[in-house]
Every structure is written in C-alpha cells, then in structure tokens.
Tab-separated table of N, CA and C in Angstrom:
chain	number	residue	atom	x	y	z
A	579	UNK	N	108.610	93.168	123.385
A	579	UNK	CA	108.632	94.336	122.522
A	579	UNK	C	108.798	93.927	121.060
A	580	UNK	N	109.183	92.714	120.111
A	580	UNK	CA	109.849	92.389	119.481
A	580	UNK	C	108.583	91.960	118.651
A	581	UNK	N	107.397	91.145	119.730
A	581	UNK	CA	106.185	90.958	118.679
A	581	UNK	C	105.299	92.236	118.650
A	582	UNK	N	105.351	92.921	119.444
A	582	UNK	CA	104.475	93.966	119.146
A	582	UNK	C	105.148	95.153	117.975
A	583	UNK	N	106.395	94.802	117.798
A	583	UNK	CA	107.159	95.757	116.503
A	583	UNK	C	106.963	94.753	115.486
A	584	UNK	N	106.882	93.436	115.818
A	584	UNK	CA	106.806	92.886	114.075
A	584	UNK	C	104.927	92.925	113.594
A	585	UNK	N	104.020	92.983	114.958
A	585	UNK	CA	102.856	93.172	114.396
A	585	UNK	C	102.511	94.394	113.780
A	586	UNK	N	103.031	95.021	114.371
A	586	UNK	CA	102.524	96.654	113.877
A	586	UNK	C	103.826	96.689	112.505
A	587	UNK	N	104.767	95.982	112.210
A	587	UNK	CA	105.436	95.933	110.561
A	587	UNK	C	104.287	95.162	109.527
A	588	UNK	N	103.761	93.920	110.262
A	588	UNK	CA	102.789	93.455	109.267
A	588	UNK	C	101.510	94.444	108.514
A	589	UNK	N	101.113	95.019	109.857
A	589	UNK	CA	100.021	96.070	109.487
A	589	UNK	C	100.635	96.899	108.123
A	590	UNK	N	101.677	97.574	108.357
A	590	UNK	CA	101.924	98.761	107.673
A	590	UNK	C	102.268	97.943	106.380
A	591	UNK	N	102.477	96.927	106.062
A	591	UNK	CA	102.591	96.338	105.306
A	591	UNK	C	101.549	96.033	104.445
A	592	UNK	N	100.695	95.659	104.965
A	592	UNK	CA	99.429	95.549	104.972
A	592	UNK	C	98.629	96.813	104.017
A	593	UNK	N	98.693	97.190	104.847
A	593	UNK	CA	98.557	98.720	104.288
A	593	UNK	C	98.677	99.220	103.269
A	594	UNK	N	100.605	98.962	102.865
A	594	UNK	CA	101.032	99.064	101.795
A	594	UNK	C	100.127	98.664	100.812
A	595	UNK	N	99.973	97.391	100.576
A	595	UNK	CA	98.977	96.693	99.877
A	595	UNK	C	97.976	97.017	99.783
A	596	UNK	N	97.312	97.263	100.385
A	596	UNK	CA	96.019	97.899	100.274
A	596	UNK	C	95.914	99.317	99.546
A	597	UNK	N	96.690	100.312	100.223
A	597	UNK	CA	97.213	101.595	99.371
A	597	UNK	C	97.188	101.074	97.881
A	598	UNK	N	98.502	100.168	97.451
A	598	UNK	CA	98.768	100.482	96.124
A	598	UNK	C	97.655	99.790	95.470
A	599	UNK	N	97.087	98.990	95.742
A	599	UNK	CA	95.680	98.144	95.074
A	599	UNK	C	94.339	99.312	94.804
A	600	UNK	N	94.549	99.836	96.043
A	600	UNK	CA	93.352	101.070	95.727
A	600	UNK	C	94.373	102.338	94.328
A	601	UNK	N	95.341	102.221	94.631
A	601	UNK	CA	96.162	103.276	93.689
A	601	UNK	C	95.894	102.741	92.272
A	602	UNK	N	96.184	101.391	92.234
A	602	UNK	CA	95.742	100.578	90.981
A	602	UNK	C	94.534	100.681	90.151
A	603	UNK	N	93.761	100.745	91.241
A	603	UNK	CA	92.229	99.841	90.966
A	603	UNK	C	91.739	101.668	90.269
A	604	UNK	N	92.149	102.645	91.244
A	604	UNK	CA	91.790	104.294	90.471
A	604	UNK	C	92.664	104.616	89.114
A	605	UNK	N	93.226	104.584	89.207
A	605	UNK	CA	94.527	105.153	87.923
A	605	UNK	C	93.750	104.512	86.478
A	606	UNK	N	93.565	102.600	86.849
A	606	UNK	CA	92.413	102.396	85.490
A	606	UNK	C	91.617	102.715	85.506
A	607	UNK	N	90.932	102.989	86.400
A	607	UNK	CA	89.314	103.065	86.302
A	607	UNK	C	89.263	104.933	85.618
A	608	UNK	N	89.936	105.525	86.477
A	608	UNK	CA	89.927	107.018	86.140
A	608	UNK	C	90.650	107.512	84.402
A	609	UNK	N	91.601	106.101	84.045
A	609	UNK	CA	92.812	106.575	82.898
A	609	UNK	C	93.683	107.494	83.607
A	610	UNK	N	94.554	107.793	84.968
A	610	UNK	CA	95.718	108.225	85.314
A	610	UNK	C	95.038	109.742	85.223
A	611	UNK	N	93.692	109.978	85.109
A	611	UNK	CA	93.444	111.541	85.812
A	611	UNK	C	92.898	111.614	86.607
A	612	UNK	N	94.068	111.798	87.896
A	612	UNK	CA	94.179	111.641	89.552
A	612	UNK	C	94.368	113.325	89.927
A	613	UNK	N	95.632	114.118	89.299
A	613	UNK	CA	95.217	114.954	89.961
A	613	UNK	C	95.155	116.160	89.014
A	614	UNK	N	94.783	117.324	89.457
A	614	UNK	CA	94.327	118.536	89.233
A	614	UNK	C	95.536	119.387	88.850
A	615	UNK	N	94.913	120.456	88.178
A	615	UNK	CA	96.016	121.145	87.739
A	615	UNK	C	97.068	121.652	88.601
A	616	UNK	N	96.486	122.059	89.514
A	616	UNK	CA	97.793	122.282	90.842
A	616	UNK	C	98.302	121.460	91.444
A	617	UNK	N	97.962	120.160	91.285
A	617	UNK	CA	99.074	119.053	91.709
A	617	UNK	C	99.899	118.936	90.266
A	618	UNK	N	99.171	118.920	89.174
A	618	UNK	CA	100.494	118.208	88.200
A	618	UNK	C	101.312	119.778	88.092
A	619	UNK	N	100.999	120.700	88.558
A	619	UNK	CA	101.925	121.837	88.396
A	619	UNK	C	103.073	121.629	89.192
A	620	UNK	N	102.680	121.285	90.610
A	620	UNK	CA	103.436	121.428	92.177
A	620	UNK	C	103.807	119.720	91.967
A	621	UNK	N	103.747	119.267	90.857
A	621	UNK	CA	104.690	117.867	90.415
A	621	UNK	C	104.588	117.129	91.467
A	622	UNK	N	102.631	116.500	91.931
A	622	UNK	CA	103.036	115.965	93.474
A	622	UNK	C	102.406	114.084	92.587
A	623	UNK	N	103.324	113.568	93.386
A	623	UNK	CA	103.147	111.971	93.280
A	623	UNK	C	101.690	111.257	93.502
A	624	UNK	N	100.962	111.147	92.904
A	624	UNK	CA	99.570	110.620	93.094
A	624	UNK	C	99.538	109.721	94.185
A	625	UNK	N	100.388	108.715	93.960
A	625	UNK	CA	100.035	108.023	94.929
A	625	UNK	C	100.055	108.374	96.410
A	626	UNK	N	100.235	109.999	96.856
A	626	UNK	CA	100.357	109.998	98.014
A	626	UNK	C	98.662	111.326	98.455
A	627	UNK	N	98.224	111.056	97.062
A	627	UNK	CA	96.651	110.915	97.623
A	627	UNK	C	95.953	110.286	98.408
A	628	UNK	N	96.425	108.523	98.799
A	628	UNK	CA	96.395	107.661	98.861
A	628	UNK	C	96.205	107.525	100.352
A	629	UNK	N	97.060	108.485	100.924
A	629	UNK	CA	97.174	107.829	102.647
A	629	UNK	C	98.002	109.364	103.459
A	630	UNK	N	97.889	110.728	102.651
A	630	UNK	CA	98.129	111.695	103.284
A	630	UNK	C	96.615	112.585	104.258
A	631	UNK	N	97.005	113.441	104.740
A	631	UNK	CA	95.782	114.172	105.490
A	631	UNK	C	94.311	114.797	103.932
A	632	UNK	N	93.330	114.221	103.858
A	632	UNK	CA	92.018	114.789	103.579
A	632	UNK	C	92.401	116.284	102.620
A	633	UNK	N	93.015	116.617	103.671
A	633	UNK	CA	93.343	118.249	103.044
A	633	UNK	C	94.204	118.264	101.840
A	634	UNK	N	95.054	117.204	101.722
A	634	UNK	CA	95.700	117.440	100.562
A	634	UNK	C	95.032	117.038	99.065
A	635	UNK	N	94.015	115.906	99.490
A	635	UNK	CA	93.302	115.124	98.438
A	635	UNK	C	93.013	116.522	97.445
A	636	UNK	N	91.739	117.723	98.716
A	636	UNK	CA	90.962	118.729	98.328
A	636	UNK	C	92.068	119.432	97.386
A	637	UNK	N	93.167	120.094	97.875
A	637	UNK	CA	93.772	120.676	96.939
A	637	UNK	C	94.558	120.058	95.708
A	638	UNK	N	95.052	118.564	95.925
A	638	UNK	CA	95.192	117.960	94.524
A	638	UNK	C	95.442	117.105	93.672
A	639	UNK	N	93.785	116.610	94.001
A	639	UNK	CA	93.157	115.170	93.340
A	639	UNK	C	92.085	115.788	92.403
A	640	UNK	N	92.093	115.571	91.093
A	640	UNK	CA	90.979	115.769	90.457
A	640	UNK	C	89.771	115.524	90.734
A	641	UNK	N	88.904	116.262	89.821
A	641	UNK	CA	87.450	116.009	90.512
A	641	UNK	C	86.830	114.639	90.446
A	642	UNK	N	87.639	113.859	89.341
A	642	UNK	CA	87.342	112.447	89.359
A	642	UNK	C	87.763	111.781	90.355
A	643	UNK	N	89.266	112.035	91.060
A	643	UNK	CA	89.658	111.075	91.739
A	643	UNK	C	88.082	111.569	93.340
A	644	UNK	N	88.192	112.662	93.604
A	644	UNK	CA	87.389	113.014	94.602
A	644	UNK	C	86.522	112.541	94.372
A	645	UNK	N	85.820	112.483	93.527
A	645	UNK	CA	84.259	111.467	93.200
A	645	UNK	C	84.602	110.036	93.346
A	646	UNK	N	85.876	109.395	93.033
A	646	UNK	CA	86.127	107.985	93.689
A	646	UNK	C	86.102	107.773	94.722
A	647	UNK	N	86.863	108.725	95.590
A	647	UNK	CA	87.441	108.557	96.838
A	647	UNK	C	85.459	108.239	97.501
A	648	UNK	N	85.075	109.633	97.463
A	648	UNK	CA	83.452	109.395	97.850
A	648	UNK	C	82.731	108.265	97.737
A	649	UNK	N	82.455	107.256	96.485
A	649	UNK	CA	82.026	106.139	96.122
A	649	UNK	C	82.709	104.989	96.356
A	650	UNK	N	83.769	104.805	96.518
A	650	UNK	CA	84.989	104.078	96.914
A	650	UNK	C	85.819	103.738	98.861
A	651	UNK	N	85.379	105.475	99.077
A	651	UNK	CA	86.358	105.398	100.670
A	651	UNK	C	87.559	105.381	99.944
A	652	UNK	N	88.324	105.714	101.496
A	652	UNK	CA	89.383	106.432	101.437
A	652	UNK	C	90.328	106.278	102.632
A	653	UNK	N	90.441	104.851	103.032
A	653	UNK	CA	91.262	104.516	104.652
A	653	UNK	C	92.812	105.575	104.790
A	654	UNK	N	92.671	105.498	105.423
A	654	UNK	CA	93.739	106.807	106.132
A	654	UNK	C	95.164	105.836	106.866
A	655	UNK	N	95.938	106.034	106.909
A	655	UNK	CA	96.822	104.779	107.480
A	655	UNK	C	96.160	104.121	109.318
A	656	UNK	N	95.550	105.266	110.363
A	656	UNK	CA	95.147	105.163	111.050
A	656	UNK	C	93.972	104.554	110.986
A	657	UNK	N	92.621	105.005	110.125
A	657	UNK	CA	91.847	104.445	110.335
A	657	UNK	C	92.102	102.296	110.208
A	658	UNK	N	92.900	102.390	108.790
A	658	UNK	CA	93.066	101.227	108.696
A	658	UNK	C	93.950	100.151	109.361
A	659	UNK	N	94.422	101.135	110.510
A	659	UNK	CA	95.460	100.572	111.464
A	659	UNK	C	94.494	99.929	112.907
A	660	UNK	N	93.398	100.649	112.901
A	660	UNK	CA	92.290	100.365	114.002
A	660	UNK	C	91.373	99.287	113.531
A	661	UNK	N	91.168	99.253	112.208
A	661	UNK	CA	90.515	98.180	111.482
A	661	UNK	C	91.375	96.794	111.669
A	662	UNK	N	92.887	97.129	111.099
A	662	UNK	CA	93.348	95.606	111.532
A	662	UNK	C	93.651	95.549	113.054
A	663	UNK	N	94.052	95.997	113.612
A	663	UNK	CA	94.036	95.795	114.944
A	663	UNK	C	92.486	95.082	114.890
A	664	UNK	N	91.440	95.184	114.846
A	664	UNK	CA	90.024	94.937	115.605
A	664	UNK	C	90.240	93.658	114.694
A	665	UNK	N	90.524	93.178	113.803
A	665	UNK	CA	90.714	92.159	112.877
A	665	UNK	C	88.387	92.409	112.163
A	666	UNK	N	89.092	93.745	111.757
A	666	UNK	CA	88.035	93.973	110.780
A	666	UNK	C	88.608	94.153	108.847
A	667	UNK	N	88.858	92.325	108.678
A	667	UNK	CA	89.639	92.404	107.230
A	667	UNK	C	87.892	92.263	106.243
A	668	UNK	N	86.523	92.341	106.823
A	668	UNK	CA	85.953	92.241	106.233
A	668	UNK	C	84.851	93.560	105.935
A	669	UNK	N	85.465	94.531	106.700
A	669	UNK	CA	85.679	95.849	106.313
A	669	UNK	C	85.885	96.035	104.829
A	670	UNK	N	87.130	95.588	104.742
A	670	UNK	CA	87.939	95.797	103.632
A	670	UNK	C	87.788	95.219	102.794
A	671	UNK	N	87.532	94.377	102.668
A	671	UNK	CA	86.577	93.658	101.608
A	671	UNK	C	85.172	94.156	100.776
A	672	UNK	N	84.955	95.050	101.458
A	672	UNK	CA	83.626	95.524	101.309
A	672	UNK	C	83.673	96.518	100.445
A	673	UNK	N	85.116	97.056	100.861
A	673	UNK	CA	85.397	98.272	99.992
A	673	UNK	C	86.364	98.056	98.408
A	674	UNK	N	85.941	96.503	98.121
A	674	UNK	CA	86.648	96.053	96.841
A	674	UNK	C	87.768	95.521	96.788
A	675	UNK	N	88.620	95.391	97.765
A	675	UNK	CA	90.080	94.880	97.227
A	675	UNK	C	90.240	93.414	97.690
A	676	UNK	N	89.002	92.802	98.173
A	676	UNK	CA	89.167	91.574	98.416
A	676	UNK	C	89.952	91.634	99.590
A	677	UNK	N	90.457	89.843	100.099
A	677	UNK	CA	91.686	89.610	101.206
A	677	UNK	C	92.981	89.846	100.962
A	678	UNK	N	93.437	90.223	101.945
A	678	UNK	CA	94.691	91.168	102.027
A	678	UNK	C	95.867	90.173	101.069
A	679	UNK	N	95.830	88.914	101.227
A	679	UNK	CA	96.642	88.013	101.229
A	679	UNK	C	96.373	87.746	99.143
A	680	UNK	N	95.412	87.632	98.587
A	680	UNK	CA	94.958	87.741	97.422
A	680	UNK	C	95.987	89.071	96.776
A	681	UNK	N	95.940	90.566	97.489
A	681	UNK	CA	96.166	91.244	97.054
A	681	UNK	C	97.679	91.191	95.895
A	682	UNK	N	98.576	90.373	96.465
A	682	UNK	CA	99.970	90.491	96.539
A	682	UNK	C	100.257	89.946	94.984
C-alpha cells in the first residue's frame, strides 16, 4: 500500500508542476488578464482555473484566458493522472512545458 500512496504523491506532484508552469507560461503571455469581471468581482484565485471543473473556467476566465486554454489545452487533474499513469510524459511535452523534471 505504501508504494502505491507514494506513486500516486509523485503524480500529484507532478501535476503541481505542470499546473503552475501552465499558470506561468498564461499570466505572461496574457499580462495577468486571466479572469473576467465576475471572477475579479467574486475575488476568485486564477490559478484555480487551472485544474477546477470546465464550468468554472466558462464563468471566470477571460476571453483571453479561454482562447488559451483552446490553443494551449487544458489537463484536468484526472485527465493528467491517466496520462502519467500510461507514462504518456510525451503528451505533455507537446503541449509546451517540456519534461516534467526540467520544469522545477
């Protein structure tokens, strides 16, 4: 039980990294206009554009960040949990952030 809890800690870890690199890589590219007027009203944390349900992006990510997400992708903690499991890190690569291990 002990390696299958520290593999699935690496993932989410993993993850992490990947999240904040994509959080990075938008915030310059966009200049930090991520979200929409009803998120900076409802004072919500950008970065949890990042890896919450689809539905929240729609109500409040700007129309820029939504035009990234589209041209860019948008891994979901699950999807990217099935990706490393399959040891598809060249997935992810594809989608710009390079190897996981680079990221850090």
């Amino acid at each position: 039980m002990n390696a299958a809890f520290e593999a699935y800690r690496m993932m989410r870890a993993d993850f992490d990294l990947y999240r904040h690199s994509r959080f990075r890589r938008a915030h310059a590219e966009l200049r930090g206009e991520l979200l929409n007027a009803a998120g900076r009203a409802a004072h919500i944390d950008p970065t949890t554009l990042f890896m919450g349900p689809q539905s929240r992006v729609g109500l409040y990510a700007s129309d820029e960040l939504q035009d990234w997400f589209a041209q860019h992708g948008r891994l979901t903690v699950d999807e990217f949990e099935t990706q490393w499991w399959n040891g598809r890190d060249s997935t992810l690569a594809m989608q710009g952030i390079g190897a996981l291990a680079d990221i850090a």
